[in-house]
Tab-separated table of N, CA and C in Angstrom:
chain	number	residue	atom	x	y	z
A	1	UNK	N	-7.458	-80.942	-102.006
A	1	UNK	CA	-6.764	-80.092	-101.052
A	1	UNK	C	-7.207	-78.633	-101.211
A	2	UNK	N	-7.113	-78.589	-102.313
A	2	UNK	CA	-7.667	-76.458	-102.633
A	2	UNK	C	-9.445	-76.747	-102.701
A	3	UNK	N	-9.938	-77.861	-103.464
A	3	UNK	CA	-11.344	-77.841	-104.025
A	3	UNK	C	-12.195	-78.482	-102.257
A	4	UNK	N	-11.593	-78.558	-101.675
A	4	UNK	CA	-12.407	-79.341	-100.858
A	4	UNK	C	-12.797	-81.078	-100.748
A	5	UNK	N	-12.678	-81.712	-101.564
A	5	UNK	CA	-12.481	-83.048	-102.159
A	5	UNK	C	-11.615	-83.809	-102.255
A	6	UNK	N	-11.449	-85.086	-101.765
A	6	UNK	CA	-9.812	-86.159	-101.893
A	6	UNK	C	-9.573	-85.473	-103.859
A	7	UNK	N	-8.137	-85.438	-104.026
A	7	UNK	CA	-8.019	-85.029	-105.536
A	7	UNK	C	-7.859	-86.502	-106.223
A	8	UNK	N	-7.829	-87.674	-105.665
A	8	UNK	CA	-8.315	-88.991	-106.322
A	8	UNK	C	-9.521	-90.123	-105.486
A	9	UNK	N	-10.178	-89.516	-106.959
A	9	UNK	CA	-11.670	-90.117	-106.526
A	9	UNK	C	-11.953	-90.955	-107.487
A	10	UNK	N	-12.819	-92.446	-107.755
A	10	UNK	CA	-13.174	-93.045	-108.314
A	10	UNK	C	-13.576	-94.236	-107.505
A	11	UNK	N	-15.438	-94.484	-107.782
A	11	UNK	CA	-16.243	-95.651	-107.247
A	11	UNK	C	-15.823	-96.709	-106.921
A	12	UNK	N	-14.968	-97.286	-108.587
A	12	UNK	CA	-13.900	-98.399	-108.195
A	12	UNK	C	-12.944	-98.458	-107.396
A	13	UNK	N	-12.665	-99.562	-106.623
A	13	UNK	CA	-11.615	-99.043	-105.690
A	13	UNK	C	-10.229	-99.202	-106.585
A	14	UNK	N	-10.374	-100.771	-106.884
A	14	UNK	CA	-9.463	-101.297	-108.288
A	14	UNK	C	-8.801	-99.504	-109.190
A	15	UNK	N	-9.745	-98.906	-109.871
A	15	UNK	CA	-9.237	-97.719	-110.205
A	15	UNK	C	-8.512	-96.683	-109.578
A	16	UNK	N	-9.136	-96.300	-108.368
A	16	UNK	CA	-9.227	-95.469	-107.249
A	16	UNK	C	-7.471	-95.800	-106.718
A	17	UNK	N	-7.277	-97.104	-106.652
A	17	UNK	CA	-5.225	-97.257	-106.198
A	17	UNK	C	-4.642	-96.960	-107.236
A	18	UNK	N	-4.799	-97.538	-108.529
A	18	UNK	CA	-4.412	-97.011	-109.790
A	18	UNK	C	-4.391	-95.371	-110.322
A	19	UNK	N	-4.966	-94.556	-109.686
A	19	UNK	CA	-5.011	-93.586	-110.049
A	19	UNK	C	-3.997	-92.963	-108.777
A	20	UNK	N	-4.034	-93.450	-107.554
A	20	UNK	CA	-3.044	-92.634	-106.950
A	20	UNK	C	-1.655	-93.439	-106.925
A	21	UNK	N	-1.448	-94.495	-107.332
A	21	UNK	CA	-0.284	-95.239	-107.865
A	21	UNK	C	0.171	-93.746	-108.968
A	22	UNK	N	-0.332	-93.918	-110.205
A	22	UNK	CA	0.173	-93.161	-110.946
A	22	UNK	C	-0.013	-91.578	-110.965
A	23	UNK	N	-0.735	-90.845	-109.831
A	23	UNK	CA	-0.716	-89.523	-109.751
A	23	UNK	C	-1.685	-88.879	-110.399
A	24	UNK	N	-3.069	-90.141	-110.949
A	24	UNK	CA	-3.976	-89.529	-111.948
A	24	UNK	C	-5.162	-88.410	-111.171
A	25	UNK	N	-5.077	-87.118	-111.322
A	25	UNK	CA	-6.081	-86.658	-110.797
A	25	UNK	C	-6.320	-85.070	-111.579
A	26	UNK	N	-7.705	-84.475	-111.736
A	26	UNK	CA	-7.261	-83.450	-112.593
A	26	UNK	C	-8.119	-82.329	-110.815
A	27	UNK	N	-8.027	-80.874	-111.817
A	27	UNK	CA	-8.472	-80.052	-110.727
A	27	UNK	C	-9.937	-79.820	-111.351
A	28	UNK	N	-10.766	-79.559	-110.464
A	28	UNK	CA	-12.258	-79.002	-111.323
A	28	UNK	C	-12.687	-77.594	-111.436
A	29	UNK	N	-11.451	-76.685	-110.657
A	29	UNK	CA	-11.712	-76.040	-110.760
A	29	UNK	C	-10.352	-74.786	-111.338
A	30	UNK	N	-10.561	-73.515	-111.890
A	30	UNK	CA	-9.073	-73.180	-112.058
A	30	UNK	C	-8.099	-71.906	-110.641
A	31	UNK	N	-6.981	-73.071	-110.335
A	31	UNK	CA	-6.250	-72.316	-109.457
A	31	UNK	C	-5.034	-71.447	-110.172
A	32	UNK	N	-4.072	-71.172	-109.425
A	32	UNK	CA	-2.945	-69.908	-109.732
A	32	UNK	C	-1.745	-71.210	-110.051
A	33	UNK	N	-0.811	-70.715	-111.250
A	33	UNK	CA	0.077	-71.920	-111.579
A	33	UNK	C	0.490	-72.166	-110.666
A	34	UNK	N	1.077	-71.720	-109.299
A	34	UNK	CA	2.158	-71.527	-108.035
A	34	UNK	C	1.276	-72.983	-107.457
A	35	UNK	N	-0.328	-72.606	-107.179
A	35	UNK	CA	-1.241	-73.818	-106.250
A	35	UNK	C	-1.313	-75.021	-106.928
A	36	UNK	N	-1.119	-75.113	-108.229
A	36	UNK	CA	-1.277	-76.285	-109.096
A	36	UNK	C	0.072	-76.903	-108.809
A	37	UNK	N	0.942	-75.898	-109.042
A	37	UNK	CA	2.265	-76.546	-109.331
A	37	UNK	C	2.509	-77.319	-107.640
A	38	UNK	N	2.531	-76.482	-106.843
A	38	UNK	CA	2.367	-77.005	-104.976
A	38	UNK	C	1.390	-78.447	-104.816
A	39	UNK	N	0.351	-78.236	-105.496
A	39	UNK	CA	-0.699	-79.621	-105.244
A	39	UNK	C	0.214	-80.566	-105.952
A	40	UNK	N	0.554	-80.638	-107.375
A	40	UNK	CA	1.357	-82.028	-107.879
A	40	UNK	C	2.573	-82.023	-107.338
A	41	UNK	N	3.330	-81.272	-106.762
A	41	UNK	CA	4.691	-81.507	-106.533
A	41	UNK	C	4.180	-82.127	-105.110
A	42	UNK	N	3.456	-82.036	-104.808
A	42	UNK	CA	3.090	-83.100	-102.554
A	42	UNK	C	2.500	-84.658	-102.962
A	43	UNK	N	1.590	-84.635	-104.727
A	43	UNK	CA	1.405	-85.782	-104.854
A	43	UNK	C	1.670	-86.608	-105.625
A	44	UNK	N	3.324	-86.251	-106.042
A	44	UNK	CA	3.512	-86.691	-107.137
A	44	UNK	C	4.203	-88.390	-106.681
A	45	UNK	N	3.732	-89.201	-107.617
A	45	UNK	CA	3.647	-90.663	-106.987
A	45	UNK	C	5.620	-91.027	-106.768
A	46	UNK	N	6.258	-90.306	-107.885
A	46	UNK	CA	7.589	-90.654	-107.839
A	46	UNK	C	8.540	-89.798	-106.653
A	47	UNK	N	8.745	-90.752	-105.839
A	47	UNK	CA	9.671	-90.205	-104.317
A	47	UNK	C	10.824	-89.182	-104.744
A	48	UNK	N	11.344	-89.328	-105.593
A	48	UNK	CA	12.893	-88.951	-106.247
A	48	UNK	C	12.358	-87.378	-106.235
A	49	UNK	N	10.600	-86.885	-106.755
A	49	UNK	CA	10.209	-85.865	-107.737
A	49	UNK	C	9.808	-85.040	-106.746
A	50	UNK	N	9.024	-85.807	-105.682
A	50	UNK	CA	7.742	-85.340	-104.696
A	50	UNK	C	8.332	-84.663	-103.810
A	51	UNK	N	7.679	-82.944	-103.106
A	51	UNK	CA	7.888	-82.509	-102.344
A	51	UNK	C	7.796	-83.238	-100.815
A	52	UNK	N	8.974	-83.128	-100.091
A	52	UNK	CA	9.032	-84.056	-98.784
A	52	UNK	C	9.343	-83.518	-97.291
A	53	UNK	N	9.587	-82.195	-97.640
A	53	UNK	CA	10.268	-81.578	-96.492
A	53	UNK	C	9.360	-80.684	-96.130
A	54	UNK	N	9.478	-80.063	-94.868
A	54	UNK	CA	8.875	-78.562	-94.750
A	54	UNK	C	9.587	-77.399	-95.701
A	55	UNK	N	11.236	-77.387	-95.379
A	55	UNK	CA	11.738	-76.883	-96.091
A	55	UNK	C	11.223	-76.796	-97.516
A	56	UNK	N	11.441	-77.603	-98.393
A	56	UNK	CA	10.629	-77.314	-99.951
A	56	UNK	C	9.178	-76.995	-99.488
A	57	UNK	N	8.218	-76.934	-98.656
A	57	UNK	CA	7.377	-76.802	-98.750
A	57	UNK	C	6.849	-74.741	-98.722
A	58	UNK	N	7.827	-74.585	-97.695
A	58	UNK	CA	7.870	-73.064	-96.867
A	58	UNK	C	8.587	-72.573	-98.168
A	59	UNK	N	9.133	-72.747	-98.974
A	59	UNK	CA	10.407	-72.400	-99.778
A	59	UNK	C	9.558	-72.497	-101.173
A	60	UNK	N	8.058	-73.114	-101.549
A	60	UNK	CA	7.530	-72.917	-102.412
A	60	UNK	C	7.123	-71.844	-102.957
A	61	UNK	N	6.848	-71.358	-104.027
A	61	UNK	CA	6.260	-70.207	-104.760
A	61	UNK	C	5.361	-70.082	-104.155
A	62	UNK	N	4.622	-70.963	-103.998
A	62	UNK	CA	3.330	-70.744	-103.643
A	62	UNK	C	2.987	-69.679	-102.317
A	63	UNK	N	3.881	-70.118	-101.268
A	63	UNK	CA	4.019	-69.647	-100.276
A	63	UNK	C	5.368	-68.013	-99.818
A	64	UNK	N	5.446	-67.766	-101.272
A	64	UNK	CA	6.478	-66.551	-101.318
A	64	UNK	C	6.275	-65.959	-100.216
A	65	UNK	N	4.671	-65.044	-100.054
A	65	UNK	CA	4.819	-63.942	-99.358
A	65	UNK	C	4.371	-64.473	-98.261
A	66	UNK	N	4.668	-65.643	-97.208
A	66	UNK	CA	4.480	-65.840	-96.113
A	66	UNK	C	5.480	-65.463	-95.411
A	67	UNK	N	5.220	-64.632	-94.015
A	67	UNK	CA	6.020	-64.518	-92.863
A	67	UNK	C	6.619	-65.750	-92.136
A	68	UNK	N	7.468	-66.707	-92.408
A	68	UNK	CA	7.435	-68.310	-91.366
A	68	UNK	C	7.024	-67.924	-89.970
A	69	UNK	N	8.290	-66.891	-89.616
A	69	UNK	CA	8.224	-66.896	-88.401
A	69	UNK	C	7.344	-66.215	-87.557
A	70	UNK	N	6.740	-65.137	-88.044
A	70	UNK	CA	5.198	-64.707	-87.788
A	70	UNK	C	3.993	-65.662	-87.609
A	71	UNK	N	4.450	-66.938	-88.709
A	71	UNK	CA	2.963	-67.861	-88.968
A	71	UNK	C	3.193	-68.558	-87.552
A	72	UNK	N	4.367	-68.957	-87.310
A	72	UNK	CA	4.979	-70.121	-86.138
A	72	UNK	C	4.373	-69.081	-85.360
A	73	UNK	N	4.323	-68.224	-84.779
A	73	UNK	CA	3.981	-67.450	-83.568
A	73	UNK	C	2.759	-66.609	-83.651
A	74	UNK	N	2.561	-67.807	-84.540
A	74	UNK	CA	0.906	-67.234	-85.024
A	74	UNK	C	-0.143	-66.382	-84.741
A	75	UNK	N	1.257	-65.204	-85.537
A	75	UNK	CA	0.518	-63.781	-85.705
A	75	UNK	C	0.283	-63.509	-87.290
A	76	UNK	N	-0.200	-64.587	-87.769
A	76	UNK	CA	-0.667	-63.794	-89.240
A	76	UNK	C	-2.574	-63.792	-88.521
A	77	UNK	N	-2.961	-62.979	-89.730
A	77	UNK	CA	-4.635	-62.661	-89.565
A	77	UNK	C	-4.644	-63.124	-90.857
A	78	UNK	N	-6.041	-64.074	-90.763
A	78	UNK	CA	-6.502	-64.946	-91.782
A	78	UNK	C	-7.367	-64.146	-93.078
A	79	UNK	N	-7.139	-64.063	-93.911
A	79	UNK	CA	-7.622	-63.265	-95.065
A	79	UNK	C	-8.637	-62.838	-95.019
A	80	UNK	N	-9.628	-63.584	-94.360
A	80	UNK	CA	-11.428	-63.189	-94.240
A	80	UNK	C	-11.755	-64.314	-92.898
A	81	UNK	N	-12.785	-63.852	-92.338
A	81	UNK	CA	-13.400	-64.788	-90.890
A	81	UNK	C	-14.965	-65.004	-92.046
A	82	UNK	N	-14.319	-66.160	-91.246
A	82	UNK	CA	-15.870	-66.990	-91.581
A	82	UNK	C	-17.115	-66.891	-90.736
A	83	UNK	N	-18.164	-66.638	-91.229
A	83	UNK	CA	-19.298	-66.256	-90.322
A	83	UNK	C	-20.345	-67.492	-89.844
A	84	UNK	N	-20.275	-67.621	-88.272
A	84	UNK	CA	-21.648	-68.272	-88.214
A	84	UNK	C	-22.600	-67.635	-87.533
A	85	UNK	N	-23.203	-68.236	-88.195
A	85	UNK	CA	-24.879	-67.513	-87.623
A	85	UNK	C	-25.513	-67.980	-86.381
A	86	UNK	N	-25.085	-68.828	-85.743
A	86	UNK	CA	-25.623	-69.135	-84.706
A	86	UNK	C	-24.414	-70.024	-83.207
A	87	UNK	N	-23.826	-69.912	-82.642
A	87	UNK	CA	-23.202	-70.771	-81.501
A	87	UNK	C	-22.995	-71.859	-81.656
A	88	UNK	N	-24.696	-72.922	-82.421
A	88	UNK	CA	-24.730	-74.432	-82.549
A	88	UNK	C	-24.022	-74.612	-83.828
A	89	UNK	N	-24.089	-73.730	-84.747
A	89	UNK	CA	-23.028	-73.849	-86.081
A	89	UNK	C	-22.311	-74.048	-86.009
A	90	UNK	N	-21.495	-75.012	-86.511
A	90	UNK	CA	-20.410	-75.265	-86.389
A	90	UNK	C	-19.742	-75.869	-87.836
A	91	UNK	N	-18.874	-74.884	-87.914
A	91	UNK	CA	-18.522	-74.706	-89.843
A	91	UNK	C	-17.071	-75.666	-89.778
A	92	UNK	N	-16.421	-76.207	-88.393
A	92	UNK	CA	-15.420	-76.971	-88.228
A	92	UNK	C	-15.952	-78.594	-87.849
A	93	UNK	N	-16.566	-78.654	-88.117
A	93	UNK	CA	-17.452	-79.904	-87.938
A	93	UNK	C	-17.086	-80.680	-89.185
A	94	UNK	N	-16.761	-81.695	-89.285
A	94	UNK	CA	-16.702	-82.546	-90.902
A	94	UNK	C	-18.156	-83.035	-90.874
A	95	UNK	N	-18.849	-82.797	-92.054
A	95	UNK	CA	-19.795	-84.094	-92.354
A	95	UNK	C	-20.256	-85.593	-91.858
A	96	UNK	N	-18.925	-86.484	-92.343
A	96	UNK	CA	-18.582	-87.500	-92.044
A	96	UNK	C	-18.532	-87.705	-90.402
A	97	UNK	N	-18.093	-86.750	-89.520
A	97	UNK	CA	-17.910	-86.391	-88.013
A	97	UNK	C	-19.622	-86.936	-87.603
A	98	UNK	N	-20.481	-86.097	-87.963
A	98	UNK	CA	-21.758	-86.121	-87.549
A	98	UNK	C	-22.405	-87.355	-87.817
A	99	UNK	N	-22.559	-87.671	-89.134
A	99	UNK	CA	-23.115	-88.779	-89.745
A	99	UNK	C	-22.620	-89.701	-89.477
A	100	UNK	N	-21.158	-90.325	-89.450
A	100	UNK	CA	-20.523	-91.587	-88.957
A	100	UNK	C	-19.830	-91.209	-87.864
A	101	UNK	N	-19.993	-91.174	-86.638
A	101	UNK	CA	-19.309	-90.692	-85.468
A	101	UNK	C	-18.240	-92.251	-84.845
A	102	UNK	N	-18.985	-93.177	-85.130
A	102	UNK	CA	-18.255	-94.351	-85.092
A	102	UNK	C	-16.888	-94.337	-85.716
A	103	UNK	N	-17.128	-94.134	-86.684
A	103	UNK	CA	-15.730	-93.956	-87.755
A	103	UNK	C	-14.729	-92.896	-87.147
A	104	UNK	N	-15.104	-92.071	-85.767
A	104	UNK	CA	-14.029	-90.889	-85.871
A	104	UNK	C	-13.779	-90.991	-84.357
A	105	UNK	N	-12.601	-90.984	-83.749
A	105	UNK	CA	-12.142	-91.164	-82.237
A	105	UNK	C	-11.249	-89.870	-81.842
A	106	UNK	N	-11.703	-88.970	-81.471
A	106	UNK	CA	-11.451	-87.085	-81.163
A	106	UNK	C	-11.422	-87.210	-82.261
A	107	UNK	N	-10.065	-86.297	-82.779
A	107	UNK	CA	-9.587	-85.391	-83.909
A	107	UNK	C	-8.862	-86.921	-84.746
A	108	UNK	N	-9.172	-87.715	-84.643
A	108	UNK	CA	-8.394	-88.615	-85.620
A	108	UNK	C	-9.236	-89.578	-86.170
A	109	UNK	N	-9.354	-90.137	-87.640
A	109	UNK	CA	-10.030	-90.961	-88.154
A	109	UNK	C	-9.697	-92.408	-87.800
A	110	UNK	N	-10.505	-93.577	-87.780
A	110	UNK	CA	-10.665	-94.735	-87.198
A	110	UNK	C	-9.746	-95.018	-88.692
A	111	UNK	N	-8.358	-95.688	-87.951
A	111	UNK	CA	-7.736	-96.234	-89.059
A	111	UNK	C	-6.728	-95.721	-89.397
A	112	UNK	N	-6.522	-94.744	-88.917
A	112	UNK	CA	-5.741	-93.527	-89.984
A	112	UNK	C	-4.737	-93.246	-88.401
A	113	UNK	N	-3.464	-93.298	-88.420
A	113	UNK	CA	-2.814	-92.531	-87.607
A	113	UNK	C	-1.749	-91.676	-87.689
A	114	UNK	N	-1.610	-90.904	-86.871
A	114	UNK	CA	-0.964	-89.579	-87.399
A	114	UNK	C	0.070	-89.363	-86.276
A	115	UNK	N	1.276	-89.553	-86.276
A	115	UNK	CA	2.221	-88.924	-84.679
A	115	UNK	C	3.458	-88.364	-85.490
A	116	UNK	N	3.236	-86.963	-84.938
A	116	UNK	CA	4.053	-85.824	-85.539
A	116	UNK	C	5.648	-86.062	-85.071
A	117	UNK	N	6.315	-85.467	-85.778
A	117	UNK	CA	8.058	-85.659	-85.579
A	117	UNK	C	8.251	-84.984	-84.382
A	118	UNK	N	8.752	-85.329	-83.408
A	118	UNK	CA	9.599	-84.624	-82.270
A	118	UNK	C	10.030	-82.534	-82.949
A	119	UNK	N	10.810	-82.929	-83.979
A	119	UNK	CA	11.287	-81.502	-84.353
A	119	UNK	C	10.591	-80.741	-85.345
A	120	UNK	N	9.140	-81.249	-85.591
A	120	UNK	CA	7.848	-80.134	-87.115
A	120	UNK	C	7.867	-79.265	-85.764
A	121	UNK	N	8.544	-77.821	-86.794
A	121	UNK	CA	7.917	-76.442	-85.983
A	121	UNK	C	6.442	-76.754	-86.343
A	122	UNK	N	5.750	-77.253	-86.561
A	122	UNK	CA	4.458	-77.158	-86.833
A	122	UNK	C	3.537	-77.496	-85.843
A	123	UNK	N	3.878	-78.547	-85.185
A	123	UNK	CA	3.220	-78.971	-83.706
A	123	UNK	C	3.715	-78.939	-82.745
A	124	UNK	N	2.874	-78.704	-81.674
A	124	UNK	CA	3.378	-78.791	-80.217
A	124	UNK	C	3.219	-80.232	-79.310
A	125	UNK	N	4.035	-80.964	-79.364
A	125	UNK	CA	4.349	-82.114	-78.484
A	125	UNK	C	3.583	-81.473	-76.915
A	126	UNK	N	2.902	-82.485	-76.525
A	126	UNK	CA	2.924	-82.873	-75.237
A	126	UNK	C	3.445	-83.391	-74.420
């Protein structure tokens, strides 16, 4: 989630459920305690433990100095713009998008479905 990478990875698949059964995953790289603590509390395997709401989510350390209601009316400015060098660049492109296009139907992965709650301030229903 922060590194760019699923945070449970392993060849085996056999391993690969086992490790997100039990929450096994380390970081490779070093983040701020607030982002560490935010990444295990969204994947932590035990329901009772795991962050579930927006509420705990907006309400995290991590996210202290966010405006909500600024972000919802999305007037924050993004820390730095990313540069491309050319029109055909395209830095929102996944990998996987290009190379397996089969595997991907618009914005959603073959397999994978996603339909947002009626009430996430986060999306806009059609």
């Amino acid at each position: 989630m922060l590194e760019g990478v699923p945070p449970f990875r392993d060849p085996n698949e056999q391993r690969l459920f086992r490790r997100i059964v039990e929450g096994s995953f380390e970081f490779s790289r070093d983040h701020s305690e607030d982002a560490v603590s935010l990444i295990r509390e969204l994947l932590e395997p035990d329901l009772s433990f795991r962050l579930t709401t927006i509420a705990g989510v907006k309400d995290h350390l991590f996210f202290l100095d966010v405006d909500w209601d600024l972000a919802l009316r999305r007037g924050l400015r993004p820390p730095f713009a990313a540069e491309c060098k050319a029109a055909s660049q395209s830095w929102r492109t996944p990998r996987n998008m290009i190379s397996h296009p089969a595997e991907w139907v618009g914005m959603h992965i073959k397999g994978f479905t996603y339909i947002p709650e009626p009430h996430d301030p986060f999306c806009e229903v059609a």
